[in-house]
Amino acid sequence: MFYIVGLGLGDPKDISVKGLEIVKKSDRVYLEIYTSILSAGKEALEEFYGREILLADRELVEQGSEEILKDADTKDIVLLVVGDPFSATTHTDLFLRAKQSNIPCKVIHNASIINAIGCSGLQLYNFGETVSIPYWTSSWQPDSFYDKICSNKSRGLHTLCLLDIRVKEPTVESLMKKKREYEPPRFMTVSEAATQLLQIISGRGSGDDISELTEVTECVGVARVGSPDQRICYGSLASFADLDLGPPLQSLVIIGTLHPLEQEFLFQIAETVS
């Protein structure tokens, strides 16, 4: 059997009882380390699970899936995923590859930022399409996510913005030399995401359309959701540009229309940023 087991939001003990039982009896266990990160680290997992864990980076998951799935038709192989298994399309692709190879598959679900963002007090059914905000470069500055945010906002819906993670990314120079060298890991902050959005607003200009973002658009910023040092902040988009929420992982929510209950919840639990 090939198992994809969700680990939840980061603590080794966030794994479900069912998931832990599978990990303990499996023949080989991988930890996927590029679509998200585990604050506790591989060693903490190995200590809690009482077994060796193999790291699965981007190259292995996307290009070496046959190595992960090897012998899964006769042995139990596990891929551990931070959050929920189907929060990233990468895991969907691996699931389909296993199915196409006639390997039995099981998925063990867990919490992810997609549902845990409810900790902000914003009601999950008031969210529209989730977007991803990528790091910009000098030659690549996509902004299609902005239009999706505006579309949500025009309907009064909130937008969860997932912020870019760059782990084991090859440098441009190494690709040209055909010798792999990697950039240092980077994790986009709420401040960096807000700054990019403000640059888009500046470039496009601000009109009177209610769907358009401005410097005073209300936002929620969260960091390390589910951990003891979790932070939830509430303020304007402009105020977030200079906000330091500390270590990763971080997410940004662009608010649509606030229900009075949501407003009260934010007032009670969020740090107000000005």
PDB file of C-alpha atoms in Angstrom:
ATOM      1  CA  MET A   1       0.000   0.000   0.000  1.00  0.00           C
ATOM      2  CA  PHE A   2       1.115   3.567  -0.679  1.00  0.00           C
ATOM      3  CA  TYR A   3       0.004   5.967   2.040  1.00  0.00           C
ATOM      4  CA  ILE A   4      -0.017   9.756   1.955  1.00  0.00           C
ATOM      5  CA  VAL A   5      -0.284  10.881   5.564  1.00  0.00           C
ATOM      6  CA  GLY A   6      -1.061  14.439   6.617  1.00  0.00           C
ATOM      7  CA  LEU A   7       0.968  15.737   9.563  1.00  0.00           C
ATOM      8  CA  GLY A   8      -1.141  18.746  10.442  1.00  0.00           C
ATOM      9  CA  LEU A   9       0.325  22.140  11.202  1.00  0.00           C
ATOM     10  CA  GLY A  10       3.786  21.302  12.474  1.00  0.00           C
ATOM     11  CA  ASP A  11       3.994  19.634  15.888  1.00  0.00           C
ATOM     12  CA  PRO A  12       5.016  15.941  15.751  1.00  0.00           C
ATOM     13  CA  LYS A  13       1.977  15.122  17.898  1.00  0.00           C
ATOM     14  CA  ASP A  14      -0.424  16.656  15.371  1.00  0.00           C
ATOM     15  CA  ILE A  15      -0.425  13.414  13.380  1.00  0.00           C
ATOM     16  CA  SER A  16      -3.645  11.413  13.765  1.00  0.00           C
ATOM     17  CA  VAL A  17      -3.686   8.138  15.709  1.00  0.00           C
ATOM     18  CA  LYS A  18      -4.476   6.330  12.454  1.00  0.00           C
ATOM     19  CA  GLY A  19      -1.555   8.021  10.707  1.00  0.00           C
ATOM     20  CA  LEU A  20       0.844   7.199  13.533  1.00  0.00           C
ATOM     21  CA  GLU A  21      -0.144   3.528  13.489  1.00  0.00           C
ATOM     22  CA  ILE A  22       0.547   3.381   9.745  1.00  0.00           C
ATOM     23  CA  VAL A  23       3.944   5.100  10.111  1.00  0.00           C
ATOM     24  CA  LYS A  24       5.051   2.690  12.838  1.00  0.00           C
ATOM     25  CA  LYS A  25       4.243  -0.431  10.802  1.00  0.00           C
ATOM     26  CA  SER A  26       5.418   0.760   7.373  1.00  0.00           C
ATOM     27  CA  ASP A  27       8.520  -0.477   5.578  1.00  0.00           C
ATOM     28  CA  ARG A  28       9.706   2.930   4.353  1.00  0.00           C
ATOM     29  CA  VAL A  29       8.730   6.472   5.371  1.00  0.00           C
ATOM     30  CA  TYR A  30       9.438   9.694   3.455  1.00  0.00           C
ATOM     31  CA  LEU A  31       8.937  13.300   4.579  1.00  0.00           C
ATOM     32  CA  GLU A  32       8.109  15.731   1.769  1.00  0.00           C
ATOM     33  CA  ILE A  33      10.055  18.938   2.461  1.00  0.00           C
ATOM     34  CA  TYR A  34       9.446  21.420  -0.328  1.00  0.00           C
ATOM     35  CA  THR A  35       5.750  22.385  -0.510  1.00  0.00           C
ATOM     36  CA  SER A  36       5.810  23.271   3.195  1.00  0.00           C
ATOM     37  CA  ILE A  37       8.085  23.013   6.225  1.00  0.00           C
ATOM     38  CA  LEU A  38       7.828  21.324   9.583  1.00  0.00           C
ATOM     39  CA  SER A  39       8.909  23.629  12.387  1.00  0.00           C
ATOM     40  CA  ALA A  40       9.830  20.702  14.629  1.00  0.00           C
ATOM     41  CA  GLY A  41      12.279  19.164  12.139  1.00  0.00           C
ATOM     42  CA  LYS A  42      13.000  15.639  10.930  1.00  0.00           C
ATOM     43  CA  GLU A  43      14.854  14.590  14.093  1.00  0.00           C
ATOM     44  CA  ALA A  44      11.863  15.409  16.321  1.00  0.00           C
ATOM     45  CA  LEU A  45       9.638  13.259  14.102  1.00  0.00           C
ATOM     46  CA  GLU A  46      12.077  10.348  14.203  1.00  0.00           C
ATOM     47  CA  GLU A  47      12.248  10.530  17.983  1.00  0.00           C
ATOM     48  CA  PHE A  48       8.469  10.615  18.362  1.00  0.00           C
ATOM     49  CA  TYR A  49       7.786   7.917  15.744  1.00  0.00           C
ATOM     50  CA  GLY A  50      10.718   5.747  16.803  1.00  0.00           C
ATOM     51  CA  ARG A  51      11.946   5.145  13.266  1.00  0.00           C
ATOM     52  CA  GLU A  52      14.075   6.488  10.416  1.00  0.00           C
ATOM     53  CA  ILE A  53      12.569   9.024   8.037  1.00  0.00           C
ATOM     54  CA  LEU A  54      13.874   9.714   4.534  1.00  0.00           C
ATOM     55  CA  LEU A  55      13.735  13.267   3.166  1.00  0.00           C
ATOM     56  CA  ALA A  56      11.913  13.789  -0.143  1.00  0.00           C
ATOM     57  CA  ASP A  57      12.910  17.054  -1.824  1.00  0.00           C
ATOM     58  CA  ARG A  58      11.403  18.579  -4.943  1.00  0.00           C
ATOM     59  CA  GLU A  59      13.590  16.602  -7.352  1.00  0.00           C
ATOM     60  CA  LEU A  60      12.728  13.288  -5.745  1.00  0.00           C
ATOM     61  CA  VAL A  61       8.975  13.943  -5.548  1.00  0.00           C
ATOM     62  CA  GLU A  62       8.590  15.386  -9.041  1.00  0.00           C
ATOM     63  CA  GLN A  63      11.243  13.468 -10.979  1.00  0.00           C
ATOM     64  CA  GLY A  64      11.979  10.409  -8.873  1.00  0.00           C
ATOM     65  CA  SER A  65       8.503   9.217  -8.016  1.00  0.00           C
ATOM     66  CA  GLU A  66       9.442   5.699  -9.111  1.00  0.00           C
ATOM     67  CA  GLU A  67      11.973   5.575  -6.255  1.00  0.00           C
ATOM     68  CA  ILE A  68       9.313   6.563  -3.710  1.00  0.00           C
ATOM     69  CA  LEU A  69       6.796   4.094  -5.121  1.00  0.00           C
ATOM     70  CA  LYS A  70       9.299   1.250  -5.485  1.00  0.00           C
ATOM     71  CA  ASP A  71       7.934  -2.006  -3.989  1.00  0.00           C
ATOM     72  CA  ALA A  72       4.726  -0.253  -2.864  1.00  0.00           C
ATOM     73  CA  ASP A  73       2.762  -3.095  -4.451  1.00  0.00           C
ATOM     74  CA  THR A  74       4.261  -5.534  -1.920  1.00  0.00           C
ATOM     75  CA  LYS A  75       5.328  -3.245   0.956  1.00  0.00           C
ATOM     76  CA  ASP A  76       3.847  -0.355   2.918  1.00  0.00           C
ATOM     77  CA  ILE A  77       5.369   2.954   1.830  1.00  0.00           C
ATOM     78  CA  VAL A  78       4.465   6.276   3.461  1.00  0.00           C
ATOM     79  CA  LEU A  79       4.839   9.862   2.277  1.00  0.00           C
ATOM     80  CA  LEU A  80       4.424  12.326   5.143  1.00  0.00           C
ATOM     81  CA  VAL A  81       3.032  15.711   4.136  1.00  0.00           C
ATOM     82  CA  VAL A  82       2.876  18.841   6.290  1.00  0.00           C
ATOM     83  CA  GLY A  83      -0.761  19.947   6.482  1.00  0.00           C
ATOM     84  CA  ASP A  84      -3.250  17.906   4.456  1.00  0.00           C
ATOM     85  CA  PRO A  85      -2.195  15.578   1.596  1.00  0.00           C
ATOM     86  CA  PHE A  86      -4.351  17.237  -1.056  1.00  0.00           C
ATOM     87  CA  SER A  87      -3.526  20.858  -0.219  1.00  0.00           C
ATOM     88  CA  ALA A  88      -0.818  20.745  -2.916  1.00  0.00           C
ATOM     89  CA  THR A  89      -1.236  19.483  -6.490  1.00  0.00           C
ATOM     90  CA  THR A  90       2.129  17.711  -6.225  1.00  0.00           C
ATOM     91  CA  HIS A  91       0.626  15.104  -3.942  1.00  0.00           C
ATOM     92  CA  THR A  92      -2.385  14.675  -6.201  1.00  0.00           C
ATOM     93  CA  ASP A  93      -0.007  13.924  -9.066  1.00  0.00           C
ATOM     94  CA  LEU A  94       1.889  11.337  -7.001  1.00  0.00           C
ATOM     95  CA  PHE A  95      -1.395   9.708  -5.972  1.00  0.00           C
ATOM     96  CA  LEU A  96      -2.418   9.418  -9.642  1.00  0.00           C
ATOM     97  CA  ARG A  97       0.980   7.970 -10.601  1.00  0.00           C
ATOM     98  CA  ALA A  98       0.527   5.263  -8.001  1.00  0.00           C
ATOM     99  CA  LYS A  99      -2.984   4.511  -9.256  1.00  0.00           C
ATOM    100  CA  GLN A 100      -1.739   4.307 -12.840  1.00  0.00           C
ATOM    101  CA  SER A 101       0.838   1.745 -11.676  1.00  0.00           C
ATOM    102  CA  ASN A 102      -1.949  -0.295 -10.028  1.00  0.00           C
ATOM    103  CA  ILE A 103      -0.547   0.407  -6.567  1.00  0.00           C
ATOM    104  CA  PRO A 104      -3.197   0.519  -3.812  1.00  0.00           C
ATOM    105  CA  CYS A 105      -3.350   3.966  -2.190  1.00  0.00           C
ATOM    106  CA  LYS A 106      -4.756   5.433   1.003  1.00  0.00           C
ATOM    107  CA  VAL A 107      -4.859   9.045   2.172  1.00  0.00           C
ATOM    108  CA  ILE A 108      -4.933  10.053   5.840  1.00  0.00           C
ATOM    109  CA  HIS A 109      -6.201  13.620   6.137  1.00  0.00           C
ATOM    110  CA  ASN A 110      -5.228  16.289   8.643  1.00  0.00           C
ATOM    111  CA  ALA A 111      -5.528  20.029   9.304  1.00  0.00           C
ATOM    112  CA  SER A 112      -3.955  22.563   6.931  1.00  0.00           C
ATOM    113  CA  ILE A 113      -3.865  26.336   6.663  1.00  0.00           C
ATOM    114  CA  ILE A 114      -6.861  26.043   4.320  1.00  0.00           C
ATOM    115  CA  ASN A 115      -9.153  25.235   7.237  1.00  0.00           C
ATOM    116  CA  ALA A 116      -7.020  26.380  10.189  1.00  0.00           C
ATOM    117  CA  ILE A 117      -7.239  29.979   8.929  1.00  0.00           C
ATOM    118  CA  GLY A 118     -10.546  29.923  10.797  1.00  0.00           C
ATOM    119  CA  CYS A 119      -8.399  30.757  13.854  1.00  0.00           C
ATOM    120  CA  SER A 120      -8.575  34.357  12.623  1.00  0.00           C
ATOM    121  CA  GLY A 121     -12.316  34.420  13.263  1.00  0.00           C
ATOM    122  CA  LEU A 122     -13.074  34.769   9.558  1.00  0.00           C
ATOM    123  CA  GLN A 123     -15.758  32.272   8.611  1.00  0.00           C
ATOM    124  CA  LEU A 124     -14.564  29.632   6.150  1.00  0.00           C
ATOM    125  CA  TYR A 125     -17.735  29.844   4.040  1.00  0.00           C
ATOM    126  CA  ASN A 126     -16.968  33.551   3.467  1.00  0.00           C
ATOM    127  CA  PHE A 127     -13.756  32.748   1.594  1.00  0.00           C
ATOM    128  CA  GLY A 128     -13.473  32.786  -2.177  1.00  0.00           C
ATOM    129  CA  GLU A 129     -10.751  31.290  -4.381  1.00  0.00           C
ATOM    130  CA  THR A 130      -7.399  30.769  -2.668  1.00  0.00           C
ATOM    131  CA  VAL A 131      -4.403  32.331  -4.424  1.00  0.00           C
ATOM    132  CA  SER A 132      -0.647  31.890  -4.310  1.00  0.00           C
ATOM    133  CA  ILE A 133       1.691  34.879  -4.309  1.00  0.00           C
ATOM    134  CA  PRO A 134       5.081  34.029  -5.844  1.00  0.00           C
ATOM    135  CA  TYR A 135       8.410  35.743  -5.316  1.00  0.00           C
ATOM    136  CA  TRP A 136       9.127  38.278  -8.044  1.00  0.00           C
ATOM    137  CA  THR A 137      12.408  38.563  -9.890  1.00  0.00           C
ATOM    138  CA  SER A 138      13.792  41.409 -11.977  1.00  0.00           C
ATOM    139  CA  SER A 139      12.463  39.761 -15.128  1.00  0.00           C
ATOM    140  CA  TRP A 140       9.354  37.898 -13.872  1.00  0.00           C
ATOM    141  CA  GLN A 141       6.596  39.728 -12.012  1.00  0.00           C
ATOM    142  CA  PRO A 142       3.267  37.914 -12.519  1.00  0.00           C
ATOM    143  CA  ASP A 143       0.175  39.568 -11.061  1.00  0.00           C
ATOM    144  CA  SER A 144      -2.761  37.359 -12.111  1.00  0.00           C
ATOM    145  CA  PHE A 145      -3.372  36.567  -8.417  1.00  0.00           C
ATOM    146  CA  TYR A 146      -4.386  40.233  -7.962  1.00  0.00           C
ATOM    147  CA  ASP A 147      -7.332  39.841 -10.348  1.00  0.00           C
ATOM    148  CA  LYS A 148      -8.541  36.779  -8.432  1.00  0.00           C
ATOM    149  CA  ILE A 149      -8.382  38.733  -5.177  1.00  0.00           C
ATOM    150  CA  CYS A 150     -10.441  41.525  -6.761  1.00  0.00           C
ATOM    151  CA  SER A 151     -12.950  39.001  -8.068  1.00  0.00           C
ATOM    152  CA  ASN A 152     -13.418  37.601  -4.565  1.00  0.00           C
ATOM    153  CA  LYS A 153     -13.644  41.079  -3.081  1.00  0.00           C
ATOM    154  CA  SER A 154     -16.338  42.132  -5.563  1.00  0.00           C
ATOM    155  CA  ARG A 155     -18.536  39.388  -4.054  1.00  0.00           C
ATOM    156  CA  GLY A 156     -17.670  40.321  -0.479  1.00  0.00           C
ATOM    157  CA  LEU A 157     -15.475  37.239  -0.059  1.00  0.00           C
ATOM    158  CA  HIS A 158     -12.164  36.960   1.767  1.00  0.00           C
ATOM    159  CA  THR A 159      -9.034  35.724  -0.028  1.00  0.00           C
ATOM    160  CA  LEU A 160      -6.485  33.419   1.572  1.00  0.00           C
ATOM    161  CA  CYS A 161      -3.086  34.184   0.032  1.00  0.00           C
ATOM    162  CA  LEU A 162      -0.556  31.351   0.294  1.00  0.00           C
ATOM    163  CA  LEU A 163       2.952  32.796   0.279  1.00  0.00           C
ATOM    164  CA  ASP A 164       5.845  31.441  -1.746  1.00  0.00           C
ATOM    165  CA  ILE A 165       8.300  28.894  -0.366  1.00  0.00           C
ATOM    166  CA  ARG A 166      11.630  28.388  -2.118  1.00  0.00           C
ATOM    167  CA  VAL A 167      13.459  25.305  -0.909  1.00  0.00           C
ATOM    168  CA  LYS A 168      16.349  23.722  -2.824  1.00  0.00           C
ATOM    169  CA  GLU A 169      15.854  25.934  -5.864  1.00  0.00           C
ATOM    170  CA  PRO A 170      18.751  25.691  -8.372  1.00  0.00           C
ATOM    171  CA  THR A 171      20.502  28.962  -9.147  1.00  0.00           C
ATOM    172  CA  VAL A 172      20.314  30.305 -12.713  1.00  0.00           C
ATOM    173  CA  GLU A 173      24.101  30.127 -12.968  1.00  0.00           C
ATOM    174  CA  SER A 174      24.176  26.465 -12.008  1.00  0.00           C
ATOM    175  CA  LEU A 175      21.520  25.611 -14.595  1.00  0.00           C
ATOM    176  CA  MET A 176      23.628  27.269 -17.292  1.00  0.00           C
ATOM    177  CA  LYS A 177      26.708  25.348 -16.107  1.00  0.00           C
ATOM    178  CA  LYS A 178      24.697  22.118 -15.762  1.00  0.00           C
ATOM    179  CA  LYS A 179      26.125  21.795 -12.275  1.00  0.00           C
ATOM    180  CA  ARG A 180      23.456  21.933  -9.567  1.00  0.00           C
ATOM    181  CA  GLU A 181      23.943  24.602  -6.931  1.00  0.00           C
ATOM    182  CA  TYR A 182      21.056  25.799  -4.806  1.00  0.00           C
ATOM    183  CA  GLU A 183      19.758  29.080  -3.472  1.00  0.00           C
ATOM    184  CA  PRO A 184      19.403  29.452   0.306  1.00  0.00           C
ATOM    185  CA  PRO A 185      15.861  28.552   1.486  1.00  0.00           C
ATOM    186  CA  ARG A 186      13.420  31.479   1.456  1.00  0.00           C
ATOM    187  CA  PHE A 187       9.944  31.798   2.920  1.00  0.00           C
ATOM    188  CA  MET A 188       7.837  34.768   1.854  1.00  0.00           C
ATOM    189  CA  THR A 189       6.629  36.995   4.664  1.00  0.00           C
ATOM    190  CA  VAL A 190       3.370  38.918   5.002  1.00  0.00           C
ATOM    191  CA  SER A 191       5.450  42.076   4.644  1.00  0.00           C
ATOM    192  CA  GLU A 192       6.896  40.950   1.300  1.00  0.00           C
ATOM    193  CA  ALA A 193       3.469  39.896  -0.004  1.00  0.00           C
ATOM    194  CA  ALA A 194       1.892  43.213   1.026  1.00  0.00           C
ATOM    195  CA  THR A 195       4.729  45.143  -0.628  1.00  0.00           C
ATOM    196  CA  GLN A 196       4.199  43.310  -3.926  1.00  0.00           C
ATOM    197  CA  LEU A 197       0.447  43.977  -3.799  1.00  0.00           C
ATOM    198  CA  LEU A 198       1.084  47.673  -3.140  1.00  0.00           C
ATOM    199  CA  GLN A 199       3.386  47.773  -6.174  1.00  0.00           C
ATOM    200  CA  ILE A 200       0.604  46.285  -8.324  1.00  0.00           C
ATOM    201  CA  ILE A 201      -1.858  48.868  -6.979  1.00  0.00           C
ATOM    202  CA  SER A 202       0.613  51.648  -7.747  1.00  0.00           C
ATOM    203  CA  GLY A 203       1.201  50.364 -11.276  1.00  0.00           C
ATOM    204  CA  ARG A 204      -2.450  49.878 -12.149  1.00  0.00           C
ATOM    205  CA  GLY A 205      -3.816  52.939 -10.398  1.00  0.00           C
ATOM    206  CA  SER A 206      -6.726  52.963  -7.977  1.00  0.00           C
ATOM    207  CA  GLY A 207     -10.248  53.545  -9.210  1.00  0.00           C
ATOM    208  CA  ASP A 208     -13.650  53.727  -7.564  1.00  0.00           C
ATOM    209  CA  ASP A 209     -14.509  50.055  -8.077  1.00  0.00           C
ATOM    210  CA  ILE A 210     -15.318  48.415  -4.739  1.00  0.00           C
ATOM    211  CA  SER A 211     -13.472  45.283  -5.880  1.00  0.00           C
ATOM    212  CA  GLU A 212     -10.134  47.062  -6.235  1.00  0.00           C
ATOM    213  CA  LEU A 213      -7.514  46.966  -3.524  1.00  0.00           C
ATOM    214  CA  THR A 214      -6.116  50.131  -1.954  1.00  0.00           C
ATOM    215  CA  GLU A 215      -3.578  50.927   0.727  1.00  0.00           C
ATOM    216  CA  VAL A 216      -6.346  50.908   3.339  1.00  0.00           C
ATOM    217  CA  THR A 217      -7.860  47.547   2.349  1.00  0.00           C
ATOM    218  CA  GLU A 218      -8.346  45.511   5.534  1.00  0.00           C
ATOM    219  CA  CYS A 219      -6.187  42.420   5.941  1.00  0.00           C
ATOM    220  CA  VAL A 220      -5.301  39.689   8.391  1.00  0.00           C
ATOM    221  CA  GLY A 221      -1.786  38.337   8.683  1.00  0.00           C
ATOM    222  CA  VAL A 222      -1.035  35.046  10.427  1.00  0.00           C
ATOM    223  CA  ALA A 223       2.207  33.302  11.328  1.00  0.00           C
ATOM    224  CA  ARG A 224       3.000  29.810  12.605  1.00  0.00           C
ATOM    225  CA  VAL A 225      -0.648  28.826  12.938  1.00  0.00           C
ATOM    226  CA  GLY A 226      -1.137  26.022  15.448  1.00  0.00           C
ATOM    227  CA  SER A 227       2.158  26.613  17.258  1.00  0.00           C
ATOM    228  CA  PRO A 228       2.589  28.073  20.762  1.00  0.00           C
ATOM    229  CA  ASP A 229       3.910  31.347  19.292  1.00  0.00           C
ATOM    230  CA  GLN A 230       1.114  31.726  16.725  1.00  0.00           C
ATOM    231  CA  ARG A 231       0.389  35.336  15.754  1.00  0.00           C
ATOM    232  CA  ILE A 232      -2.746  36.911  14.243  1.00  0.00           C
ATOM    233  CA  CYS A 233      -2.646  40.558  13.162  1.00  0.00           C
ATOM    234  CA  TYR A 234      -5.342  42.853  11.759  1.00  0.00           C
ATOM    235  CA  GLY A 235      -4.722  46.075   9.862  1.00  0.00           C
ATOM    236  CA  SER A 236      -4.482  47.831   6.524  1.00  0.00           C
ATOM    237  CA  LEU A 237      -2.521  46.496   3.568  1.00  0.00           C
ATOM    238  CA  ALA A 238      -0.109  49.443   3.858  1.00  0.00           C
ATOM    239  CA  SER A 239       0.524  48.776   7.553  1.00  0.00           C
ATOM    240  CA  PHE A 240       1.454  45.176   6.786  1.00  0.00           C
ATOM    241  CA  ALA A 241       4.265  46.242   4.454  1.00  0.00           C
ATOM    242  CA  ASP A 242       6.408  47.115   7.494  1.00  0.00           C
ATOM    243  CA  LEU A 243       5.145  44.343   9.784  1.00  0.00           C
ATOM    244  CA  ASP A 244       7.558  41.742  11.127  1.00  0.00           C
ATOM    245  CA  LEU A 245       5.685  38.574  12.069  1.00  0.00           C
ATOM    246  CA  GLY A 246       8.838  36.630  12.833  1.00  0.00           C
ATOM    247  CA  PRO A 247       9.786  33.182  11.485  1.00  0.00           C
ATOM    248  CA  PRO A 248       7.792  31.232   8.861  1.00  0.00           C
ATOM    249  CA  LEU A 249       5.300  30.039   7.854  1.00  0.00           C
ATOM    250  CA  GLN A 250       3.096  33.061   7.192  1.00  0.00           C
ATOM    251  CA  SER A 251      -0.139  33.707   5.290  1.00  0.00           C
ATOM    252  CA  LEU A 252      -2.085  36.819   4.302  1.00  0.00           C
ATOM    253  CA  VAL A 253      -5.857  37.235   4.094  1.00  0.00           C
ATOM    254  CA  ILE A 254      -7.426  40.045   2.078  1.00  0.00           C
ATOM    255  CA  ILE A 255     -10.745  40.784   3.742  1.00  0.00           C
ATOM    256  CA  GLY A 256     -13.945  41.085   1.721  1.00  0.00           C
ATOM    257  CA  THR A 257     -17.003  42.081   3.746  1.00  0.00           C
ATOM    258  CA  LEU A 258     -16.796  41.534   7.500  1.00  0.00           C
ATOM    259  CA  HIS A 259     -19.751  40.014   9.324  1.00  0.00           C
ATOM    260  CA  PRO A 260     -20.279  41.600  12.783  1.00  0.00           C
ATOM    261  CA  LEU A 261     -19.309  38.298  14.411  1.00  0.00           C
ATOM    262  CA  GLU A 262     -16.054  38.237  12.440  1.00  0.00           C
ATOM    263  CA  GLN A 263     -15.386  41.844  13.424  1.00  0.00           C
ATOM    264  CA  GLU A 264     -15.923  41.026  17.094  1.00  0.00           C
ATOM    265  CA  PHE A 265     -13.669  37.970  16.927  1.00  0.00           C
ATOM    266  CA  LEU A 266     -10.847  39.988  15.339  1.00  0.00           C
ATOM    267  CA  PHE A 267     -11.264  42.696  17.967  1.00  0.00           C
ATOM    268  CA  GLN A 268     -10.924  40.099  20.729  1.00  0.00           C
ATOM    269  CA  ILE A 269      -7.999  37.966  19.466  1.00  0.00           C
ATOM    270  CA  ALA A 270      -5.980  39.863  16.848  1.00  0.00           C
ATOM    271  CA  GLU A 271      -3.132  42.321  17.318  1.00  0.00           C
ATOM    272  CA  THR A 272      -4.168  45.577  15.675  1.00  0.00           C
ATOM    273  CA  VAL A 273      -1.522  46.995  13.347  1.00  0.00           C
ATOM    274  CA  SER A 274      -1.457  50.691  12.487  1.00  0.00           C
TER     275      SER A 274
END
